[in-house]
Amino acid sequence: MSALRQSSDSGIVPGAFAATSSAAAVAEIVGALEGAYGPRTFTSRGRAVDVLVETVLSQNTSDVNSHRAFESLLARFGTLEAVAEARVEDIERAIAGAGLSRIKSVRIREILGRLARENGSLDLAFLADLDVGAARQYLVSFKGVGPKTASCVLLFSLGMPAMPVDTHVHRVAGRLGLINLRVSAEAAHSELEGIVKPEDRYRFHILLIEHGRRVCHARNPKCRVCALSQMCPSAPATQA
């Protein structure tokens, strides 16, 4: 019997597993999802500052729109170093496709300007020498950078064991009972980092996003074809 089903059958509410049960559940989840979707290995998405800017652009819009806006930004200015010295109005026009372009243009200009002033460059490689908590705390000190954005930079650029929690990760982890469904996405970062081993956080994050997009939808989840249905304490309720 799976760790998730054992916890459900014993009357322990979702999100209240002992640490050992949670670790066993995560191992089952990762194994089942890799069986369904294939293995996921880490590949850096590029410079940390590039990932930071593109993640800011992705807020409240799709990945497709944010990537196009980032490419448009580089096509217009050539480098982010040039963006750091550009007028906000020109940045706004370049990223119009990302939505909320006025707000995002101001934030991007402020982030890049502060980095240049404080560090003499836009290089964020020094974050890799810090622990995850300290590196994330530095990034969230920038206006417009929250725990999710900071964790994306650390995980996807530097390969640091941060746990970004987007809507898919939050929803799927809650349905699986790894976190309480009522816990905020911000609080879920630390909760999931507490039960997912550092070496598994990249795979866990990527696989839960894929599963959320393909099967575990916010409405009408496809429980009958779910690779996790036999271990998910929410499956009977969502199938009803």
mmCIF file of C-alpha atoms in Angstrom:
data_model
loop_
_atom_site.group_PDB
_atom_site.id
_atom_site.type_symbol
_atom_site.label_atom_id
_atom_site.label_comp_id
_atom_site.label_asym_id
_atom_site.label_seq_id
_atom_site.Cartn_x
_atom_site.Cartn_y
_atom_site.Cartn_z
ATOM 1 C CA MET A 1 0.000 0.000 0.000
ATOM 2 C CA SER A 2 1.337 3.444 -0.856
ATOM 3 C CA ALA A 3 2.409 5.961 1.773
ATOM 4 C CA LEU A 4 -0.360 8.274 0.607
ATOM 5 C CA ARG A 5 -3.077 5.646 0.944
ATOM 6 C CA GLN A 6 -1.729 4.507 4.320
ATOM 7 C CA SER A 7 -1.958 8.050 5.624
ATOM 8 C CA SER A 8 -5.482 8.489 4.273
ATOM 9 C CA ASP A 9 -6.711 5.147 5.627
ATOM 10 C CA SER A 10 -5.239 5.796 9.070
ATOM 11 C CA GLY A 11 -7.237 8.996 9.457
ATOM 12 C CA ILE A 12 -4.309 11.424 9.187
ATOM 13 C CA VAL A 13 -5.488 14.519 7.371
ATOM 14 C CA PRO A 14 -3.734 15.470 4.099
ATOM 15 C CA GLY A 15 -0.675 17.590 4.793
ATOM 16 C CA ALA A 16 -0.081 16.080 8.241
ATOM 17 C CA PHE A 17 2.173 13.148 7.279
ATOM 18 C CA ALA A 18 5.178 12.225 9.366
ATOM 19 C CA ALA A 19 8.386 13.209 7.601
ATOM 20 C CA THR A 20 9.227 9.613 6.752
ATOM 21 C CA SER A 21 5.802 9.014 5.224
ATOM 22 C CA SER A 22 6.068 12.204 3.194
ATOM 23 C CA ALA A 23 9.495 11.241 1.851
ATOM 24 C CA ALA A 24 8.173 7.821 0.858
ATOM 25 C CA ALA A 25 5.154 9.429 -0.802
ATOM 26 C CA VAL A 26 7.342 11.822 -2.793
ATOM 27 C CA ALA A 27 9.499 8.936 -4.002
ATOM 28 C CA GLU A 28 6.356 7.100 -5.167
ATOM 29 C CA ILE A 29 5.018 10.190 -6.900
ATOM 30 C CA VAL A 30 8.252 10.946 -8.747
ATOM 31 C CA GLY A 31 8.640 7.315 -9.785
ATOM 32 C CA ALA A 32 5.063 7.052 -11.072
ATOM 33 C CA LEU A 33 5.214 10.330 -12.982
ATOM 34 C CA GLU A 34 8.558 9.489 -14.558
ATOM 35 C CA GLY A 35 7.002 6.220 -15.636
ATOM 36 C CA ALA A 36 4.200 8.177 -17.297
ATOM 37 C CA TYR A 37 6.157 11.081 -18.783
ATOM 38 C CA GLY A 38 9.781 9.970 -18.827
ATOM 39 C CA PRO A 39 12.781 11.135 -16.783
ATOM 40 C CA ARG A 40 13.525 14.812 -16.293
ATOM 41 C CA THR A 41 17.165 15.893 -16.005
ATOM 42 C CA PHE A 42 18.424 19.365 -15.186
ATOM 43 C CA THR A 43 19.571 21.713 -17.948
ATOM 44 C CA SER A 44 20.348 25.328 -17.103
ATOM 45 C CA ARG A 45 18.137 27.872 -18.855
ATOM 46 C CA GLY A 46 20.955 30.406 -19.017
ATOM 47 C CA ARG A 47 22.264 33.339 -17.001
ATOM 48 C CA ALA A 48 20.477 33.961 -13.744
ATOM 49 C CA VAL A 49 19.667 37.554 -14.694
ATOM 50 C CA ASP A 50 18.107 36.373 -17.966
ATOM 51 C CA VAL A 51 15.936 33.860 -16.110
ATOM 52 C CA LEU A 52 15.041 36.562 -13.581
ATOM 53 C CA VAL A 53 13.848 39.010 -16.234
ATOM 54 C CA GLU A 54 11.953 36.373 -18.194
ATOM 55 C CA THR A 55 10.269 35.118 -15.023
ATOM 56 C CA VAL A 56 9.184 38.653 -14.130
ATOM 57 C CA LEU A 57 7.750 38.888 -17.646
ATOM 58 C CA SER A 58 5.876 35.606 -17.114
ATOM 59 C CA GLN A 59 3.872 36.923 -14.183
ATOM 60 C CA ASN A 60 0.139 36.911 -15.018
ATOM 61 C CA THR A 61 0.675 35.724 -18.576
ATOM 62 C CA SER A 62 1.584 32.569 -20.492
ATOM 63 C CA ASP A 63 5.078 31.186 -20.998
ATOM 64 C CA VAL A 64 4.677 31.741 -24.739
ATOM 65 C CA ASN A 65 3.887 35.432 -24.313
ATOM 66 C CA SER A 66 6.659 36.015 -21.785
ATOM 67 C CA HIS A 67 9.272 34.295 -23.964
ATOM 68 C CA ARG A 68 8.254 36.363 -26.974
ATOM 69 C CA ALA A 69 8.462 39.522 -24.882
ATOM 70 C CA PHE A 70 11.929 38.574 -23.666
ATOM 71 C CA GLU A 71 13.101 37.937 -27.225
ATOM 72 C CA SER A 72 11.583 41.265 -28.268
ATOM 73 C CA LEU A 73 13.462 42.981 -25.443
ATOM 74 C CA LEU A 74 16.788 41.557 -26.600
ATOM 75 C CA ALA A 75 15.997 42.299 -30.246
ATOM 76 C CA ARG A 76 15.334 45.933 -29.347
ATOM 77 C CA PHE A 77 18.290 46.515 -26.990
ATOM 78 C CA GLY A 78 20.785 43.740 -27.755
ATOM 79 C CA THR A 79 21.672 42.967 -24.120
ATOM 80 C CA LEU A 80 20.162 43.325 -20.673
ATOM 81 C CA GLU A 81 23.104 45.569 -19.854
ATOM 82 C CA ALA A 82 21.668 48.003 -22.408
ATOM 83 C CA VAL A 83 18.182 47.557 -20.947
ATOM 84 C CA ALA A 84 19.584 48.649 -17.572
ATOM 85 C CA GLU A 85 20.283 52.066 -19.082
ATOM 86 C CA ALA A 86 17.183 52.330 -21.268
ATOM 87 C CA ARG A 87 14.140 54.498 -20.759
ATOM 88 C CA VAL A 88 11.175 52.820 -19.114
ATOM 89 C CA GLU A 89 8.954 53.913 -22.018
ATOM 90 C CA ASP A 90 11.174 52.094 -24.523
ATOM 91 C CA ILE A 91 11.236 48.950 -22.384
ATOM 92 C CA GLU A 92 7.456 49.095 -22.093
ATOM 93 C CA ARG A 93 7.034 49.157 -25.859
ATOM 94 C CA ALA A 94 9.413 46.224 -26.304
ATOM 95 C CA ILE A 95 7.572 43.974 -23.847
ATOM 96 C CA ALA A 96 4.005 44.979 -24.723
ATOM 97 C CA GLY A 97 3.076 41.389 -25.588
ATOM 98 C CA ALA A 98 3.617 40.191 -22.018
ATOM 99 C CA GLY A 99 0.753 42.148 -20.500
ATOM 100 C CA LEU A 100 1.017 44.601 -17.592
ATOM 101 C CA SER A 101 3.892 46.063 -19.580
ATOM 102 C CA ARG A 102 3.968 49.382 -17.728
ATOM 103 C CA ILE A 103 4.378 47.739 -14.329
ATOM 104 C CA LYS A 104 6.849 45.156 -15.607
ATOM 105 C CA SER A 105 8.959 47.717 -17.462
ATOM 106 C CA VAL A 106 9.407 49.743 -14.277
ATOM 107 C CA ARG A 107 10.288 46.644 -12.252
ATOM 108 C CA ILE A 108 12.760 45.321 -14.823
ATOM 109 C CA ARG A 109 14.479 48.705 -15.084
ATOM 110 C CA GLU A 110 14.705 48.973 -11.285
ATOM 111 C CA ILE A 111 16.021 45.418 -10.871
ATOM 112 C CA LEU A 112 18.699 45.776 -13.540
ATOM 113 C CA GLY A 113 19.690 49.246 -12.378
ATOM 114 C CA ARG A 114 20.094 48.149 -8.779
ATOM 115 C CA LEU A 115 22.124 45.082 -9.776
ATOM 116 C CA ALA A 116 24.457 47.229 -11.835
ATOM 117 C CA ARG A 117 24.884 49.758 -9.021
ATOM 118 C CA GLU A 118 25.386 47.261 -6.205
ATOM 119 C CA ASN A 119 27.448 44.598 -7.977
ATOM 120 C CA GLY A 120 29.085 46.441 -10.846
ATOM 121 C CA SER A 121 27.474 44.000 -13.295
ATOM 122 C CA LEU A 122 24.338 41.941 -13.843
ATOM 123 C CA ASP A 123 26.106 38.709 -12.949
ATOM 124 C CA LEU A 124 24.212 36.761 -10.283
ATOM 125 C CA ALA A 125 26.534 33.752 -10.256
ATOM 126 C CA PHE A 126 27.587 34.660 -6.698
ATOM 127 C CA LEU A 127 24.223 33.364 -5.498
ATOM 128 C CA ALA A 128 25.431 29.823 -6.081
ATOM 129 C CA ASP A 129 27.897 30.313 -3.210
ATOM 130 C CA LEU A 130 25.041 30.979 -0.772
ATOM 131 C CA ASP A 131 22.569 28.552 0.730
ATOM 132 C CA VAL A 132 19.111 28.492 -0.841
ATOM 133 C CA GLY A 133 17.498 30.528 1.924
ATOM 134 C CA ALA A 134 20.035 33.344 1.758
ATOM 135 C CA ALA A 135 20.032 33.423 -2.047
ATOM 136 C CA ARG A 136 16.255 33.568 -2.168
ATOM 137 C CA GLN A 137 16.167 36.288 0.493
ATOM 138 C CA TYR A 138 18.496 38.420 -1.622
ATOM 139 C CA LEU A 139 16.305 38.062 -4.699
ATOM 140 C CA VAL A 140 13.016 38.791 -2.933
ATOM 141 C CA SER A 141 14.502 42.065 -1.687
ATOM 142 C CA PHE A 142 13.893 43.371 -5.229
ATOM 143 C CA LYS A 143 10.465 44.870 -5.826
ATOM 144 C CA GLY A 144 8.339 42.570 -7.945
ATOM 145 C CA VAL A 145 10.318 39.434 -7.059
ATOM 146 C CA GLY A 146 8.436 36.980 -4.852
ATOM 147 C CA PRO A 147 9.356 33.500 -3.585
ATOM 148 C CA LYS A 148 8.204 31.784 -6.784
ATOM 149 C CA THR A 149 10.213 34.060 -9.076
ATOM 150 C CA ALA A 150 13.279 33.821 -6.846
ATOM 151 C CA SER A 151 13.034 30.034 -6.667
ATOM 152 C CA CYS A 152 12.705 29.801 -10.456
ATOM 153 C CA VAL A 153 15.952 31.737 -10.866
ATOM 154 C CA LEU A 154 17.811 29.557 -8.383
ATOM 155 C CA LEU A 155 16.476 26.262 -9.731
ATOM 156 C CA PHE A 156 16.362 26.817 -13.484
ATOM 157 C CA SER A 157 19.541 28.863 -13.916
ATOM 158 C CA LEU A 158 21.877 27.838 -11.112
ATOM 159 C CA GLY A 159 20.569 24.336 -10.382
ATOM 160 C CA MET A 160 20.130 25.163 -6.706
ATOM 161 C CA PRO A 161 17.577 23.028 -4.807
ATOM 162 C CA ALA A 162 14.827 25.630 -4.534
ATOM 163 C CA MET A 163 11.167 24.657 -4.915
ATOM 164 C CA PRO A 164 9.092 27.031 -7.047
ATOM 165 C CA VAL A 165 5.374 26.629 -6.380
ATOM 166 C CA ASP A 166 3.109 27.642 -9.237
ATOM 167 C CA THR A 167 -0.613 26.954 -9.518
ATOM 168 C CA HIS A 168 -0.069 23.421 -10.866
ATOM 169 C CA VAL A 169 2.404 22.386 -8.162
ATOM 170 C CA HIS A 170 0.216 23.912 -5.468
ATOM 171 C CA ARG A 171 -2.936 22.181 -6.712
ATOM 172 C CA VAL A 172 -1.432 18.742 -7.353
ATOM 173 C CA ALA A 173 0.564 18.685 -4.105
ATOM 174 C CA GLY A 174 -2.576 19.644 -2.209
ATOM 175 C CA ARG A 175 -4.690 16.950 -3.824
ATOM 176 C CA LEU A 176 -1.989 14.403 -3.081
ATOM 177 C CA GLY A 177 -2.022 15.430 0.571
ATOM 178 C CA LEU A 178 1.579 16.597 0.664
ATOM 179 C CA ILE A 179 0.401 20.019 1.795
ATOM 180 C CA ASN A 180 -2.896 21.215 3.194
ATOM 181 C CA LEU A 181 -5.158 22.487 0.431
ATOM 182 C CA ARG A 182 -5.687 25.711 2.374
ATOM 183 C CA VAL A 183 -2.002 26.573 2.744
ATOM 184 C CA SER A 184 -0.874 29.570 0.698
ATOM 185 C CA ALA A 185 1.426 29.149 -2.279
ATOM 186 C CA GLU A 186 4.052 31.213 -0.444
ATOM 187 C CA ALA A 187 3.963 28.946 2.613
ATOM 188 C CA ALA A 188 3.978 25.882 0.356
ATOM 189 C CA HIS A 189 7.527 26.707 -0.782
ATOM 190 C CA SER A 190 9.009 25.938 2.621
ATOM 191 C CA GLU A 191 6.618 23.054 3.328
ATOM 192 C CA LEU A 192 7.518 21.220 0.129
ATOM 193 C CA GLU A 193 11.222 21.926 0.555
ATOM 194 C CA GLY A 194 10.871 20.267 3.951
ATOM 195 C CA ILE A 195 9.665 16.966 2.478
ATOM 196 C CA VAL A 196 11.227 16.800 -0.998
ATOM 197 C CA LYS A 197 14.909 15.892 -0.982
ATOM 198 C CA PRO A 198 17.150 18.569 -2.521
ATOM 199 C CA GLU A 199 18.261 16.231 -5.300
ATOM 200 C CA ASP A 200 14.631 15.524 -6.246
ATOM 201 C CA ARG A 201 13.234 19.073 -6.297
ATOM 202 C CA TYR A 202 13.882 19.789 -9.966
ATOM 203 C CA ARG A 203 12.250 16.535 -11.109
ATOM 204 C CA PHE A 204 9.381 16.925 -8.659
ATOM 205 C CA HIS A 205 8.631 20.477 -9.798
ATOM 206 C CA ILE A 206 8.789 19.718 -13.526
ATOM 207 C CA LEU A 207 6.762 16.516 -13.255
ATOM 208 C CA LEU A 208 3.990 18.064 -11.143
ATOM 209 C CA ILE A 209 3.628 20.917 -13.622
ATOM 210 C CA GLU A 210 3.356 18.470 -16.515
ATOM 211 C CA HIS A 211 0.867 16.352 -14.610
ATOM 212 C CA GLY A 212 -1.207 19.409 -13.715
ATOM 213 C CA ARG A 213 -1.351 20.496 -17.334
ATOM 214 C CA ARG A 214 -2.106 17.081 -18.781
ATOM 215 C CA VAL A 215 -4.250 15.313 -16.207
ATOM 216 C CA CYS A 216 -4.803 16.956 -12.820
ATOM 217 C CA HIS A 217 -6.719 19.963 -14.094
ATOM 218 C CA ALA A 218 -8.225 22.545 -11.772
ATOM 219 C CA ARG A 219 -11.650 21.531 -13.083
ATOM 220 C CA ASN A 220 -12.574 18.015 -14.144
ATOM 221 C CA PRO A 221 -9.286 16.224 -13.369
ATOM 222 C CA LYS A 222 -8.824 13.054 -15.404
ATOM 223 C CA CYS A 223 -8.595 10.703 -12.429
ATOM 224 C CA ARG A 224 -9.496 7.614 -14.477
ATOM 225 C CA VAL A 225 -6.295 7.904 -16.516
ATOM 226 C CA CYS A 226 -4.109 9.335 -13.743
ATOM 227 C CA ALA A 227 -0.824 7.564 -13.012
ATOM 228 C CA LEU A 228 -1.264 8.554 -9.360
ATOM 229 C CA SER A 229 -4.906 7.540 -8.885
ATOM 230 C CA GLN A 230 -4.084 4.465 -6.792
ATOM 231 C CA MET A 231 -2.083 6.509 -4.304
ATOM 232 C CA CYS A 232 -4.001 9.803 -4.338
ATOM 233 C CA PRO A 233 -6.299 10.397 -1.344
ATOM 234 C CA SER A 234 -8.324 12.889 -3.393
ATOM 235 C CA ALA A 235 -9.057 10.565 -6.302
ATOM 236 C CA PRO A 236 -12.388 9.124 -5.028
ATOM 237 C CA ALA A 237 -13.759 12.593 -4.266
ATOM 238 C CA THR A 238 -12.734 14.075 -7.611
ATOM 239 C CA GLN A 239 -14.081 11.079 -9.515
ATOM 240 C CA ALA A 240 -17.475 11.250 -7.822
#
